[in-house]
Protein backbone atom coordinates (compact mmCIF):
# COMPACT_ATOMS: atom_id res chain seq x y z
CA UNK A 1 17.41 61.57 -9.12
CA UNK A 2 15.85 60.85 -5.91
CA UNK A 3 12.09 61.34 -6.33
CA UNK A 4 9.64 61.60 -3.11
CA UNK A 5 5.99 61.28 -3.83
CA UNK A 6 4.05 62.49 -0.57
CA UNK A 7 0.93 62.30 0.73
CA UNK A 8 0.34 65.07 3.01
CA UNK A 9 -2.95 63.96 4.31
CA UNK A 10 -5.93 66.57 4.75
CA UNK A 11 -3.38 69.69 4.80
CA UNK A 12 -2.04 70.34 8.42
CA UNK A 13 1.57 69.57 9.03
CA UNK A 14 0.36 68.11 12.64
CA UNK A 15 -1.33 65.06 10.10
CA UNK A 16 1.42 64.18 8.27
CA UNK A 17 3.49 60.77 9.25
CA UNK A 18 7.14 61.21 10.37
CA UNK A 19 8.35 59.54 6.95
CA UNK A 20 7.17 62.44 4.73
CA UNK A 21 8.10 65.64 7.19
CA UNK A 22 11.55 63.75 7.08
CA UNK A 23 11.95 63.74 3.28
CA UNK A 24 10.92 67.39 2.81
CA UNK A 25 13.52 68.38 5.25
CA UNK A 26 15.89 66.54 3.14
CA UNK A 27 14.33 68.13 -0.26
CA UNK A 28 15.42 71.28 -1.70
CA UNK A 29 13.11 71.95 -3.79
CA UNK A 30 9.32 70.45 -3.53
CA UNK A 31 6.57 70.77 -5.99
CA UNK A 32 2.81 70.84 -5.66
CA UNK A 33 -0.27 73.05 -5.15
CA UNK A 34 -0.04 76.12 -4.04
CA UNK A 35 -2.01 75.26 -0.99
CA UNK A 36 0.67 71.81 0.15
CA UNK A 37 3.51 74.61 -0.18
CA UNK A 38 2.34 77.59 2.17
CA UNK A 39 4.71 78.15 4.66
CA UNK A 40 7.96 76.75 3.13
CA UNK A 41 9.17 79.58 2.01
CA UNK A 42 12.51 78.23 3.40
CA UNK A 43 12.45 75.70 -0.18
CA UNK A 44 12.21 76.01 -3.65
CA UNK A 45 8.57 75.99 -4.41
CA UNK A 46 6.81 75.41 -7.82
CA UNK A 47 3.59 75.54 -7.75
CA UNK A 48 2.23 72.56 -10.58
CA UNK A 49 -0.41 70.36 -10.50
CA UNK A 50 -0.50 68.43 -14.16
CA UNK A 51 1.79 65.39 -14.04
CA UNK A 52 3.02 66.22 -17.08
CA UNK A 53 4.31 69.52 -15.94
CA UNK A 54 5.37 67.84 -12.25
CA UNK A 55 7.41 65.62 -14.58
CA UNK A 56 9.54 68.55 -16.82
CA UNK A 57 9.82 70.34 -13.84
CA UNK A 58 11.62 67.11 -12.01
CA UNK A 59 13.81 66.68 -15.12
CA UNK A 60 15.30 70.36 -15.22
CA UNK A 61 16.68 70.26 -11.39
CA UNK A 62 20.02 69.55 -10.69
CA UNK A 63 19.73 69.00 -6.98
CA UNK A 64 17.48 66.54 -5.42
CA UNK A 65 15.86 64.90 -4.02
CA UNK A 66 12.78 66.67 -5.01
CA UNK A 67 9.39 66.14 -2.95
CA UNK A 68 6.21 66.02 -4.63
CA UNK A 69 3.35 67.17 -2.41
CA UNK A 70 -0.25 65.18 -3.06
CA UNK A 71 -2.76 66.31 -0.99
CA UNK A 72 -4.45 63.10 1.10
CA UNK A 73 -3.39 59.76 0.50
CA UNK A 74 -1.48 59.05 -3.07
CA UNK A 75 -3.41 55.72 -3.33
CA UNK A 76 -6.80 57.58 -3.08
CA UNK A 77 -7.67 59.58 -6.10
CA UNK A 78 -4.35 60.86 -6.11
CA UNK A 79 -2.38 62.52 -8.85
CA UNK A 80 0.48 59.42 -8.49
CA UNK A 81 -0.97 56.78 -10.32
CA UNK A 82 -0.35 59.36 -13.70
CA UNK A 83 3.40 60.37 -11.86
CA UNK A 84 4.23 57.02 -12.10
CA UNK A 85 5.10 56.36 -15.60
CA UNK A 86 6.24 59.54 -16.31
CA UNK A 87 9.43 59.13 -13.74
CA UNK A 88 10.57 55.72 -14.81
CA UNK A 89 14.02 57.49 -14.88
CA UNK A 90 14.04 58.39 -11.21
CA UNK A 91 14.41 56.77 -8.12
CA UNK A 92 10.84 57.08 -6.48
CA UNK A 93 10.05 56.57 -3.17
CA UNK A 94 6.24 56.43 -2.54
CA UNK A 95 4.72 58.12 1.03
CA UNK A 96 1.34 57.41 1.78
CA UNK A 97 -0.69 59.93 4.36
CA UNK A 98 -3.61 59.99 5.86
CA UNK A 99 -6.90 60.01 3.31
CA UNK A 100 -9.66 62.74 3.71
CA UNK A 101 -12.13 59.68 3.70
CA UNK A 102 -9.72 58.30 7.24
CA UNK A 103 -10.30 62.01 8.66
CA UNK A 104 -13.07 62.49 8.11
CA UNK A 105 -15.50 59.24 9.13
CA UNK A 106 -12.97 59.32 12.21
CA UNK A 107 -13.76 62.73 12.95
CA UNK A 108 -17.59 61.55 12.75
CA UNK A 109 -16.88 58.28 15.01
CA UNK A 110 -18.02 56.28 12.17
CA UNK A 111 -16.00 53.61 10.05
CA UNK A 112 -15.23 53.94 6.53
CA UNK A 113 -14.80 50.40 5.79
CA UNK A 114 -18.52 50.61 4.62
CA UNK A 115 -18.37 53.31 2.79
CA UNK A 116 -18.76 54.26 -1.47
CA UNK A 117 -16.60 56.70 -2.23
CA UNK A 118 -17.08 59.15 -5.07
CA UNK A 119 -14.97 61.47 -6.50
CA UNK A 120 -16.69 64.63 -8.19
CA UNK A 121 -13.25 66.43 -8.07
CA UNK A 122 -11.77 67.00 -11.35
CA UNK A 123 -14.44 64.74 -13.13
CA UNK A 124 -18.08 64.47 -14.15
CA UNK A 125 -20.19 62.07 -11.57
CA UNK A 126 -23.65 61.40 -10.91
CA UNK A 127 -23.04 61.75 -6.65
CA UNK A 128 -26.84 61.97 -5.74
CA UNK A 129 -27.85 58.53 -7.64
CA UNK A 130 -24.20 57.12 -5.88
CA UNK A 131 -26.37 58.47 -2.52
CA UNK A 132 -29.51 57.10 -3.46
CA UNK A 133 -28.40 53.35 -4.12
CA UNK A 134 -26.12 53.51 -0.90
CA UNK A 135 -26.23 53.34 2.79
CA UNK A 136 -23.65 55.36 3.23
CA UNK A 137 -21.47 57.50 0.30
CA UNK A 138 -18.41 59.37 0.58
CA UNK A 139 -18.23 62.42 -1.85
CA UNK A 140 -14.76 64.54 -2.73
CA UNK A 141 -16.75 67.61 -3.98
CA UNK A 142 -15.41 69.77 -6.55
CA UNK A 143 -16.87 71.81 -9.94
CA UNK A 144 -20.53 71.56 -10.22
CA UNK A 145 -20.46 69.27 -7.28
CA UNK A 146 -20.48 71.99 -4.18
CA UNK A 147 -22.39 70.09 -1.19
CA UNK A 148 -25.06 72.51 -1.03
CA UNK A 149 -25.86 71.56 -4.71
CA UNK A 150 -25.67 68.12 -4.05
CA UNK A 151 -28.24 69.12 -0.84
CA UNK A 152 -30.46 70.96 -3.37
CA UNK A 153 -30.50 68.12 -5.48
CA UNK A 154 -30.79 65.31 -3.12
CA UNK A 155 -33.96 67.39 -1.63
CA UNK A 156 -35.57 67.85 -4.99
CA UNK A 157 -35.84 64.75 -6.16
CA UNK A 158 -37.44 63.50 -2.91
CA UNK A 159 -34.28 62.45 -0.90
CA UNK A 160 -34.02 65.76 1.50
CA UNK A 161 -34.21 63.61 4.50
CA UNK A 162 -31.11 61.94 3.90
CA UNK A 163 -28.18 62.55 6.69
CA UNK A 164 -25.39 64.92 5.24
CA UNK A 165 -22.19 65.25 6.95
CA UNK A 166 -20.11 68.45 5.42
CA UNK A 167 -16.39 68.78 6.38
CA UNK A 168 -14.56 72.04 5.51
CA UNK A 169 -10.58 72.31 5.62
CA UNK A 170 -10.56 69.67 7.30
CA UNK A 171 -7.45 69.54 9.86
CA UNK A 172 -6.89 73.09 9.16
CA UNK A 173 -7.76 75.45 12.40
CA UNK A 174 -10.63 76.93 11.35
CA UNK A 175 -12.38 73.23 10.42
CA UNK A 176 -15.53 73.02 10.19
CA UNK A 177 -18.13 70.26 10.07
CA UNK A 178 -21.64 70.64 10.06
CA UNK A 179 -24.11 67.80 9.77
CA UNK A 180 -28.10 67.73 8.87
CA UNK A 181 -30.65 66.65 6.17
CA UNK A 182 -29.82 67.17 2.93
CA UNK A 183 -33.04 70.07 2.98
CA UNK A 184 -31.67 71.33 6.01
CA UNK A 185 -28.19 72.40 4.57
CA UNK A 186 -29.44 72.65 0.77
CA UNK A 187 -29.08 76.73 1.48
CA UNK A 188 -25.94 76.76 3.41
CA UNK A 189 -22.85 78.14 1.84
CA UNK A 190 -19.51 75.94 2.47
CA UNK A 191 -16.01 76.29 1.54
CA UNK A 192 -14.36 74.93 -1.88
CA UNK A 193 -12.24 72.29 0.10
CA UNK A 194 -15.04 70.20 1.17
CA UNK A 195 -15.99 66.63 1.28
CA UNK A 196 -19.48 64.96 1.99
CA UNK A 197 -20.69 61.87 4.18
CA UNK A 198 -24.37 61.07 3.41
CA UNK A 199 -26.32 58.44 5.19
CA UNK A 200 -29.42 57.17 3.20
CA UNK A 201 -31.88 55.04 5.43
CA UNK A 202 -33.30 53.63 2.76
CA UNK A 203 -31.41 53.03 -0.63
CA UNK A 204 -32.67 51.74 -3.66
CA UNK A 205 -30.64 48.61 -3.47
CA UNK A 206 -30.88 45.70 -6.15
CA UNK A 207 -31.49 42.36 -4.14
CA UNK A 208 -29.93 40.48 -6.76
CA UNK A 209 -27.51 40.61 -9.99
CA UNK A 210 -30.79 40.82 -12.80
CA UNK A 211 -33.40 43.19 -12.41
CA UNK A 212 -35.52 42.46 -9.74
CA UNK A 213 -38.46 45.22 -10.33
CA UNK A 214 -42.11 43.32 -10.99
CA UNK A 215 -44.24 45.09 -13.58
CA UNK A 216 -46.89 45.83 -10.32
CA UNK A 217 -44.06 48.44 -8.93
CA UNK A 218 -44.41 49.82 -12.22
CA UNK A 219 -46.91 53.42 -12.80
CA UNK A 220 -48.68 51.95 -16.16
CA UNK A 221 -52.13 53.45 -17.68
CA UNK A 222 -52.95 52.14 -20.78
CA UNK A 223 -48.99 53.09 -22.21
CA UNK A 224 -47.37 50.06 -23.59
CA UNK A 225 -44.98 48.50 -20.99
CA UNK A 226 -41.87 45.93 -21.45
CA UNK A 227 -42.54 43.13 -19.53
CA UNK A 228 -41.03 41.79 -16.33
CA UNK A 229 -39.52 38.15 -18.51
CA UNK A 230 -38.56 40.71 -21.29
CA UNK A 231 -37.03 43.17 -19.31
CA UNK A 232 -34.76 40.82 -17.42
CA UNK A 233 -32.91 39.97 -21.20
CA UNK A 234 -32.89 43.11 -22.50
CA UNK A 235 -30.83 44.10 -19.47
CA UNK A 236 -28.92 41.10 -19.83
CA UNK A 237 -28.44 42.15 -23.35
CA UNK A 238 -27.83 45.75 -23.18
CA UNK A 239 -24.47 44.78 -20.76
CA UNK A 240 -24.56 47.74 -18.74
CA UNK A 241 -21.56 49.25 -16.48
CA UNK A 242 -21.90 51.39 -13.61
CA UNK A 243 -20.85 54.02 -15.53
CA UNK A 244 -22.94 53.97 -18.88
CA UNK A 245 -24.99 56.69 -20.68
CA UNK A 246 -27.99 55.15 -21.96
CA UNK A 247 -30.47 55.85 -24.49
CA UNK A 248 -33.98 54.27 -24.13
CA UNK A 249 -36.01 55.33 -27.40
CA UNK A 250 -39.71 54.42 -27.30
CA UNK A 251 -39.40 54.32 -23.63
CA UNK A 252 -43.26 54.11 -23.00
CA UNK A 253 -43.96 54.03 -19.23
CA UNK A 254 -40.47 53.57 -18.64
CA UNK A 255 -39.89 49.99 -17.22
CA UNK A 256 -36.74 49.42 -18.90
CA UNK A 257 -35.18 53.27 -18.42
CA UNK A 258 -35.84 52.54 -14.48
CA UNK A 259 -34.38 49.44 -14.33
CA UNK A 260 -31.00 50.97 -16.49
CA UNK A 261 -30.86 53.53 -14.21
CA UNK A 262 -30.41 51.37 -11.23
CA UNK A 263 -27.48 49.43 -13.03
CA UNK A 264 -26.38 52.48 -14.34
CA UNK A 265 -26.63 53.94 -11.23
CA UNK A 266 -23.63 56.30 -11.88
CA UNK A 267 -24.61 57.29 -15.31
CA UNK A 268 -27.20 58.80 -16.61
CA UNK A 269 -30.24 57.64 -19.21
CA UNK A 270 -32.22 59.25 -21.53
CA UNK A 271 -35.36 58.04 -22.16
CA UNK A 272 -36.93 59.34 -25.40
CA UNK A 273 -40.68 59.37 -25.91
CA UNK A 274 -43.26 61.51 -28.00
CA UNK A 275 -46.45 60.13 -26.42
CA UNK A 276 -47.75 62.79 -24.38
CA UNK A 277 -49.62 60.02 -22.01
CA UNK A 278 -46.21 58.04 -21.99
CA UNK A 279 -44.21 61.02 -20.91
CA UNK A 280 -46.74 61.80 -17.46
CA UNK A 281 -46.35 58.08 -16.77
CA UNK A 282 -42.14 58.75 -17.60
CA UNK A 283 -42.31 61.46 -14.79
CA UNK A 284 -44.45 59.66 -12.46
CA UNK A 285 -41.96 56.77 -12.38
CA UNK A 286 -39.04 58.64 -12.13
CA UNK A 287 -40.60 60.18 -9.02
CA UNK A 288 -41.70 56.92 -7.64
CA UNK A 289 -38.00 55.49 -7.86
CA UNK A 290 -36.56 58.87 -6.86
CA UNK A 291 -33.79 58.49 -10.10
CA UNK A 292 -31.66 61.66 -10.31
CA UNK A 293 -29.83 59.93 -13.47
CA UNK A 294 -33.59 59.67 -15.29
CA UNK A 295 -33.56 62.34 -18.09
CA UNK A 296 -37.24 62.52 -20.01
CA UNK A 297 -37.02 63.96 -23.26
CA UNK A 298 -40.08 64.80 -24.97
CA UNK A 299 -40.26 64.10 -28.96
CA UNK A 300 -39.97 62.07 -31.64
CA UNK A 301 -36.62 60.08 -32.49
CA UNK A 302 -34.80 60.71 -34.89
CA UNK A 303 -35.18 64.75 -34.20
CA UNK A 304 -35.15 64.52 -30.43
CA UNK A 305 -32.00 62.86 -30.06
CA UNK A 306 -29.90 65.62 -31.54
CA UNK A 307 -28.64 66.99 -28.46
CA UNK A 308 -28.18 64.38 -26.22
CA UNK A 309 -24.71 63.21 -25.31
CA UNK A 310 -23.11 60.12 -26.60
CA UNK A 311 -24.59 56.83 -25.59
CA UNK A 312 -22.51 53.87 -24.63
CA UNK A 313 -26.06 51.77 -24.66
CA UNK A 314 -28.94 52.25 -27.04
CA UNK A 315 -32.73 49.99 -26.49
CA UNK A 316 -35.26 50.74 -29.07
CA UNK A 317 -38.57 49.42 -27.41
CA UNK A 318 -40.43 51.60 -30.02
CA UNK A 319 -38.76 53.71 -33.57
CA UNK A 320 -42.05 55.04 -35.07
CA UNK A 321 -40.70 53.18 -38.70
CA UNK A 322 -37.33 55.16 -38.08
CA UNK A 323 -34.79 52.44 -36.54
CA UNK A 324 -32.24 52.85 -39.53
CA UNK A 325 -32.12 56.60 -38.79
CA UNK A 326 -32.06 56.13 -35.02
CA UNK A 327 -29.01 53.78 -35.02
CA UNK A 328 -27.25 56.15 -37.42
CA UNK A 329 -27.57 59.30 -35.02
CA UNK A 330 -26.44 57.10 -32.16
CA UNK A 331 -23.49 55.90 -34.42
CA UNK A 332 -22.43 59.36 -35.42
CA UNK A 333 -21.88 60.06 -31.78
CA UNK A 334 -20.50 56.61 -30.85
CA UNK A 335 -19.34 54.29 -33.24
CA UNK A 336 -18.53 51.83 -30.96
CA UNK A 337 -21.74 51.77 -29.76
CA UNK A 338 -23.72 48.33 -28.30
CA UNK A 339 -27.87 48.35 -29.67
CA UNK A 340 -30.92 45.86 -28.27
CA UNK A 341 -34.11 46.08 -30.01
CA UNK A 342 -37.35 44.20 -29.33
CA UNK A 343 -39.95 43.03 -31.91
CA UNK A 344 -43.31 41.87 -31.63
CA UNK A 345 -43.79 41.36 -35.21
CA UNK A 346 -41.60 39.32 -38.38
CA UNK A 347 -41.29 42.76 -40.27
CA UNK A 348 -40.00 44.55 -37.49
CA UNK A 349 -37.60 41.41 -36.95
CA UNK A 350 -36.74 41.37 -40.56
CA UNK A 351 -35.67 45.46 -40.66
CA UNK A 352 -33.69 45.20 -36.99
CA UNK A 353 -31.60 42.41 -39.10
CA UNK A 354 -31.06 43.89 -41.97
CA UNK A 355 -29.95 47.64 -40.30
CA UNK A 356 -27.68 45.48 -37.90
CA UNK A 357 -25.90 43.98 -41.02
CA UNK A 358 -26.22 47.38 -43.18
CA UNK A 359 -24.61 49.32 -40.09
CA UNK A 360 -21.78 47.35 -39.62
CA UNK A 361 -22.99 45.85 -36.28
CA UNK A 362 -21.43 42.32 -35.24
CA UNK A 363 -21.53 39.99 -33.00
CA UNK A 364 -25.51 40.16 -33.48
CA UNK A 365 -28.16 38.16 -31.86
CA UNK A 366 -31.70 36.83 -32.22
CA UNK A 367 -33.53 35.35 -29.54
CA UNK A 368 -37.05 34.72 -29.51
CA UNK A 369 -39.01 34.85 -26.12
CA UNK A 370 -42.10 33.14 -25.27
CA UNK A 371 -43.56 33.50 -21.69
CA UNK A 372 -46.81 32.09 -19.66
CA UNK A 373 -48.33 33.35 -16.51
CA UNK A 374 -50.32 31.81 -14.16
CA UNK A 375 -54.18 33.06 -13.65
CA UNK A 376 -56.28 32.07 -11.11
CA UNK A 377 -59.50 30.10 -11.80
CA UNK A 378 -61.31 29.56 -8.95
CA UNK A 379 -58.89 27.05 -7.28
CA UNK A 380 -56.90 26.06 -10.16
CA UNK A 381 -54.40 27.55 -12.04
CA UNK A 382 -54.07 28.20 -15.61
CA UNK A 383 -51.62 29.47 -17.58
CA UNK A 384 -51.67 32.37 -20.15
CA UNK A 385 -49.65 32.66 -23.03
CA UNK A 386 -47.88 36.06 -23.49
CA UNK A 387 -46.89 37.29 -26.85
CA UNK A 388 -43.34 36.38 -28.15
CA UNK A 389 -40.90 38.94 -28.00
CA UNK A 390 -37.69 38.71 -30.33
CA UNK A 391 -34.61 40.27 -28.91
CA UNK A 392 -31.71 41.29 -30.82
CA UNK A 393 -28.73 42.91 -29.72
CA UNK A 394 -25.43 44.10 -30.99
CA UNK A 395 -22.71 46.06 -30.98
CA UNK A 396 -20.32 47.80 -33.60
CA UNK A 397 -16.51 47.20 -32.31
CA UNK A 398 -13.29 48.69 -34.67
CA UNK A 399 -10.49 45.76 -33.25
């Protein structure tokens, strides 16, 4: 069986290539959303949208070929890539069409080439800390992620200013695309089938692959802080992805939940604290850096981590004599789980050790850290001795 998988661009037939208007004239029966099959009443429609579905329906037809209609392009968050190895059997023929991101920047007179694209269609993503860390981000709305939400959001955490492009139905005849700050157009109402261009001016961008934060861009009081030296290896350590939920327990003034949120930048961190100077220093941080991910909950660990989702990442910079019961929480929600924990003192060493090696962790290691500074004395320069830091990190992996 002849198989067509088409890309019919943003939705008007005037936007689709010659290739794919060809094949559906040659298909008697076509398959897709409801929307990619108004006005063919002329064909056998089903209206599916699961590939697995899509596929049964392909293998009870008698007559092909059989179109498949994808909305946009079906190399661009497309429903193809899971068609694929469900119609081995068939003969596919793949038809690309023009992507919503193509439309749309060309609509704006501005190239895409530049652009991060999200996709908040169909999945959970963390689109206003993809906007903050970006010059320019491309956002398929969808589910909780309507633009003026992401407007609302944007605004209250300090980011209103940012440029928001909004295009509705795009190619459709009553298209519409409005553009303003993200404060401006926080109230507007917009249609389901929407995307999102937002310019930021001035993203939180990492100049280099480690952290690059100083402790002096940190908030700090008289709440215990990770150092700058220290910091840098725990994120080494804790091996964050783009992606990763994080737990920071003992998160003090919050130097090492910052600097995961701007790795993490499209996941989300928790940091856990029960000091009630610590958790004003928390929020004044996560102002500062304007970090939508940055989640401050209030309480003491074990209890307070409870509800929290499952972490892919756990740093204990502080467990109030409960690290045993800590890691077993986080375990219970991910067993495959990777841990750092620092320790200024041998017993604290000694128990991260022995719950590494009680919990099943492996691949664990100890590194000890000793730093200087420089301090100015009169025209010399002396150096001061921090105290060492022990590191140990590891993870719990079921090969």
């Amino acid at each position: 069986m002849k198989v067509y998988l088409i890309g019919t661009g943003p939705g008007s037939r005037e936007h689709m290539t010659a290739a794919a208007l060809a094949a559906i004239d040659e298909s008697p029966v076509l398959i897709g959303a409801p929307r990619l099959l108004e006005g063919r009443e002329d064909k056998t429609c089903l209206p599916l949208i699961a590939a697995a579905d899509i596929a049964e329906a392909v293998r009870a037809q008698k007559q092909g070929p059989i179109s498949i209609l994808l909305s946009g392009d079906i190399g661009f968050y497309s429903g193809a890539k899971n068609l694929y190895p469900l119609l081995t059997d068939c003969e596919v023929v793949p038809l690309p069409g023009l992507s919503s991101l193509l439309y749309f920047c060309a609509a704006l007179r501005t190239p895409w080439e530049d652009a991060y694209v999200v996709s908040a269609h169909g999945r959970t993503h963390n689109a206003p800390g993809a906007v903050q860390s970006h010059y320019k981000t491309f956002i398929l709305t969808g589910g909780s992620c309507r633009p003026d939400t992401l407007c609302a959001q944007l605004t209250d955490w300090g980011l209103g200013d940012v440029r928001i492009s909004v295009g509705e139905r795009l190619s459709y005849p009553d298209e519409r695309i409005t553009t303003g700050t993200a404060a401006q157009l926080a109230n507007r109402s917009f249609d389901s089938l929407a995307v999102v261009l937002a310019e930021n001016p001035a993203p939180i961008l990492r100049p280099c692959a480690v952290p690059s934060l100083t402790d002096g861009d940190f908030l700090r009081g008289k709440t215990p802080m990770t150092k700058e030296e220290t910091r840098t290896l725990v994120l080494s350590k804790l091996r964050l992805c783009p992606h990763h939920t994080v737990w920071d327990v003992g998160a003090g003034t919050g130097s090492v939940s910052v600097e995961c949120c701007l790795a993490a930048n499209e996941g989300q961190v928790y940091a856990v604290e029960r000091s009630t100077e610590a958790i004003e220093l928390l929020r004044a941080n996560r102002a500062k850096f304007s970090l939508t991910n940055l989640h401050i909950v209030e309480g003491a660990a074990p209890e307070a981590l409870s509800d929290l989702p499952a972490p892919d990442r756990v740093f204990l910079g502080g467990t109030g004599g409960s690290m045993e019961a800590i890691l077993r929480v986080a375990l219970s929600k991910n067993p495959t789980l990777r841990a750092v924990i620092t320790a200024v003192t041998i017993e604290t060493i000694a128990e991260a050790m022995s719950c590494f090696a009680a919990l099943g962790f492996t691949h664990t290691d100890a590194v000890q850290l000793s730093a200087a500074r420089t301090r100015q004395a009169g025209r010399y320069h002396l150096m001061d001795a921090q105290n060492p830091v022990w590191i140990v990190s590891g993870e719990v992996r079921h090969d």
